[in-house]
């Protein structure tokens, strides 16, 4: 006599998400002390090691790096990232460089490469709200 068991498919629960919001600024006009928003469509990348989303990581298993992207619009960004309730999840932040015109203190205009020189990495926890201000610095003269 044969008996069989019905294989039940396991569907994991979706991970909780947290919303990250922020403002992205730089100084495009050096003739004043004000900061301006970075150009629209500037990309921001967030990376999470999938191992940090597992309660008991499997030894010897190579976990993926999960990458999420958003773009800046009117100086602001928003993105939803996965998190867990059993520990803080480290997030690596990569701000793409961009090229824009910068007015110097003598009112001369130059095309400059702007980069974020600070480290903006952070950790997220379920149920928390996050708002960051990221700043780009003029890095070097853009050489055509």
Tab-separated table of C-alpha atoms in Angstrom:
chain	number	residue	atom	x	y	z
A	1	UNK	CA	0.000	0.000	0.000
A	2	UNK	CA	1.300	3.384	-0.970
A	3	UNK	CA	0.533	6.499	0.904
A	4	UNK	CA	1.279	9.890	-0.364
A	5	UNK	CA	1.569	13.205	1.165
A	6	UNK	CA	0.413	16.309	-0.428
A	7	UNK	CA	3.210	18.770	-0.901
A	8	UNK	CA	2.224	22.152	0.359
A	9	UNK	CA	3.925	25.133	-1.117
A	10	UNK	CA	5.436	27.534	1.347
A	11	UNK	CA	4.822	31.169	0.646
A	12	UNK	CA	6.983	33.404	2.792
A	13	UNK	CA	5.433	36.441	4.383
A	14	UNK	CA	6.415	39.668	2.649
A	15	UNK	CA	9.000	41.690	4.506
A	16	UNK	CA	7.856	44.870	6.204
A	17	UNK	CA	8.907	48.058	4.441
A	18	UNK	CA	10.098	51.421	5.696
A	19	UNK	CA	9.884	54.634	3.721
A	20	UNK	CA	13.029	56.700	3.329
A	21	UNK	CA	12.537	60.329	2.330
A	22	UNK	CA	14.973	63.116	1.870
A	23	UNK	CA	16.279	66.227	0.254
A	24	UNK	CA	19.362	66.429	-1.970
A	25	UNK	CA	21.247	69.719	-2.143
A	26	UNK	CA	24.425	71.321	-3.455
A	27	UNK	CA	25.812	74.781	-4.030
A	28	UNK	CA	25.370	75.661	-7.695
A	29	UNK	CA	25.682	79.420	-7.143
A	30	UNK	CA	28.743	80.436	-5.118
A	31	UNK	CA	27.770	84.136	-5.232
A	32	UNK	CA	25.438	83.547	-2.276
A	33	UNK	CA	25.269	81.332	0.796
A	34	UNK	CA	22.110	79.529	-0.307
A	35	UNK	CA	22.054	75.912	-1.413
A	36	UNK	CA	20.142	74.653	-4.417
A	37	UNK	CA	18.535	71.335	-5.264
A	38	UNK	CA	20.468	68.869	-7.383
A	39	UNK	CA	19.142	68.360	-10.925
A	40	UNK	CA	16.026	66.252	-11.407
A	41	UNK	CA	16.674	62.606	-12.299
A	42	UNK	CA	19.869	62.412	-10.224
A	43	UNK	CA	20.011	58.752	-9.162
A	44	UNK	CA	20.355	57.475	-5.591
A	45	UNK	CA	21.129	53.792	-5.005
A	46	UNK	CA	20.448	51.887	-1.774
A	47	UNK	CA	22.082	48.476	-1.189
A	48	UNK	CA	21.125	45.892	1.419
A	49	UNK	CA	22.852	42.562	2.069
A	50	UNK	CA	20.069	39.949	1.952
A	51	UNK	CA	21.785	38.140	4.837
A	52	UNK	CA	20.742	41.015	7.100
A	53	UNK	CA	17.089	40.210	6.340
A	54	UNK	CA	17.379	36.615	7.612
A	55	UNK	CA	16.907	35.754	11.307
A	56	UNK	CA	19.331	32.813	11.198
A	57	UNK	CA	21.687	33.089	8.212
A	58	UNK	CA	22.769	29.792	6.693
A	59	UNK	CA	26.500	29.186	7.077
A	60	UNK	CA	28.330	28.964	3.774
A	61	UNK	CA	25.450	30.398	1.758
A	62	UNK	CA	26.265	33.395	-0.399
A	63	UNK	CA	23.538	35.977	-0.005
A	64	UNK	CA	22.767	38.550	-2.688
A	65	UNK	CA	23.234	42.271	-2.404
A	66	UNK	CA	19.802	43.782	-3.059
A	67	UNK	CA	19.846	47.080	-4.915
A	68	UNK	CA	17.056	49.656	-4.966
A	69	UNK	CA	17.099	52.912	-6.929
A	70	UNK	CA	15.214	56.167	-6.904
A	71	UNK	CA	15.646	59.514	-8.611
A	72	UNK	CA	15.471	63.057	-7.347
A	73	UNK	CA	12.517	65.265	-8.339
A	74	UNK	CA	12.346	68.895	-7.204
A	75	UNK	CA	15.199	68.229	-4.786
A	76	UNK	CA	13.348	65.422	-3.002
A	77	UNK	CA	13.352	61.624	-3.092
A	78	UNK	CA	11.362	58.791	-1.545
A	79	UNK	CA	11.857	55.035	-1.583
A	80	UNK	CA	10.516	51.995	0.273
A	81	UNK	CA	13.107	49.494	1.557
A	82	UNK	CA	12.627	46.071	3.179
A	83	UNK	CA	13.435	45.655	6.852
A	84	UNK	CA	12.948	43.145	9.656
A	85	UNK	CA	11.762	43.379	13.233
A	86	UNK	CA	14.621	41.412	14.836
A	87	UNK	CA	17.560	43.720	14.066
A	88	UNK	CA	18.601	46.949	12.390
A	89	UNK	CA	19.375	46.469	8.688
A	90	UNK	CA	22.486	48.268	7.377
A	91	UNK	CA	21.925	50.244	4.174
A	92	UNK	CA	24.713	51.397	1.862
A	93	UNK	CA	23.929	54.643	0.031
A	94	UNK	CA	25.473	55.519	-3.335
A	95	UNK	CA	24.782	58.952	-4.794
A	96	UNK	CA	25.529	59.096	-8.526
A	97	UNK	CA	27.764	61.968	-9.612
A	98	UNK	CA	26.327	64.546	-11.997
A	99	UNK	CA	27.586	67.372	-14.200
A	100	UNK	CA	26.109	70.860	-13.835
A	101	UNK	CA	27.007	74.480	-14.283
A	102	UNK	CA	28.309	76.224	-11.177
A	103	UNK	CA	28.647	79.988	-10.784
A	104	UNK	CA	31.772	80.870	-8.806
A	105	UNK	CA	32.195	83.800	-6.410
A	106	UNK	CA	33.367	86.032	-9.295
A	107	UNK	CA	30.143	85.268	-11.205
A	108	UNK	CA	31.923	83.067	-13.766
A	109	UNK	CA	30.207	79.861	-14.868
A	110	UNK	CA	31.953	76.494	-15.114
A	111	UNK	CA	30.724	72.994	-15.851
A	112	UNK	CA	31.580	70.945	-12.773
A	113	UNK	CA	31.363	67.323	-11.713
A	114	UNK	CA	29.454	67.039	-8.437
A	115	UNK	CA	29.947	64.090	-6.091
A	116	UNK	CA	28.798	63.210	-2.614
A	117	UNK	CA	31.988	63.014	-0.588
A	118	UNK	CA	30.405	62.132	2.760
A	119	UNK	CA	29.408	58.627	3.823
A	120	UNK	CA	25.616	58.483	4.128
A	121	UNK	CA	25.234	54.803	5.097
A	122	UNK	CA	22.682	54.101	7.839
A	123	UNK	CA	20.589	51.295	9.364
A	124	UNK	CA	16.820	50.877	9.248
A	125	UNK	CA	14.414	49.392	11.771
A	126	UNK	CA	10.789	48.428	11.262
A	127	UNK	CA	8.335	51.091	12.373
A	128	UNK	CA	10.757	54.022	12.190
A	129	UNK	CA	10.497	57.119	9.976
A	130	UNK	CA	13.555	58.356	8.099
A	131	UNK	CA	14.353	61.718	6.532
A	132	UNK	CA	17.855	62.558	5.315
A	133	UNK	CA	19.548	65.544	3.710
A	134	UNK	CA	22.287	64.542	1.280
A	135	UNK	CA	24.832	67.096	0.098
A	136	UNK	CA	26.906	67.045	-3.081
A	137	UNK	CA	30.216	68.891	-3.417
A	138	UNK	CA	31.711	70.304	-6.624
A	139	UNK	CA	34.512	67.853	-7.205
A	140	UNK	CA	36.364	68.875	-10.318
A	141	UNK	CA	36.116	70.967	-13.431
A	142	UNK	CA	34.336	69.038	-16.162
A	143	UNK	CA	36.754	68.646	-19.077
A	144	UNK	CA	34.964	68.505	-22.430
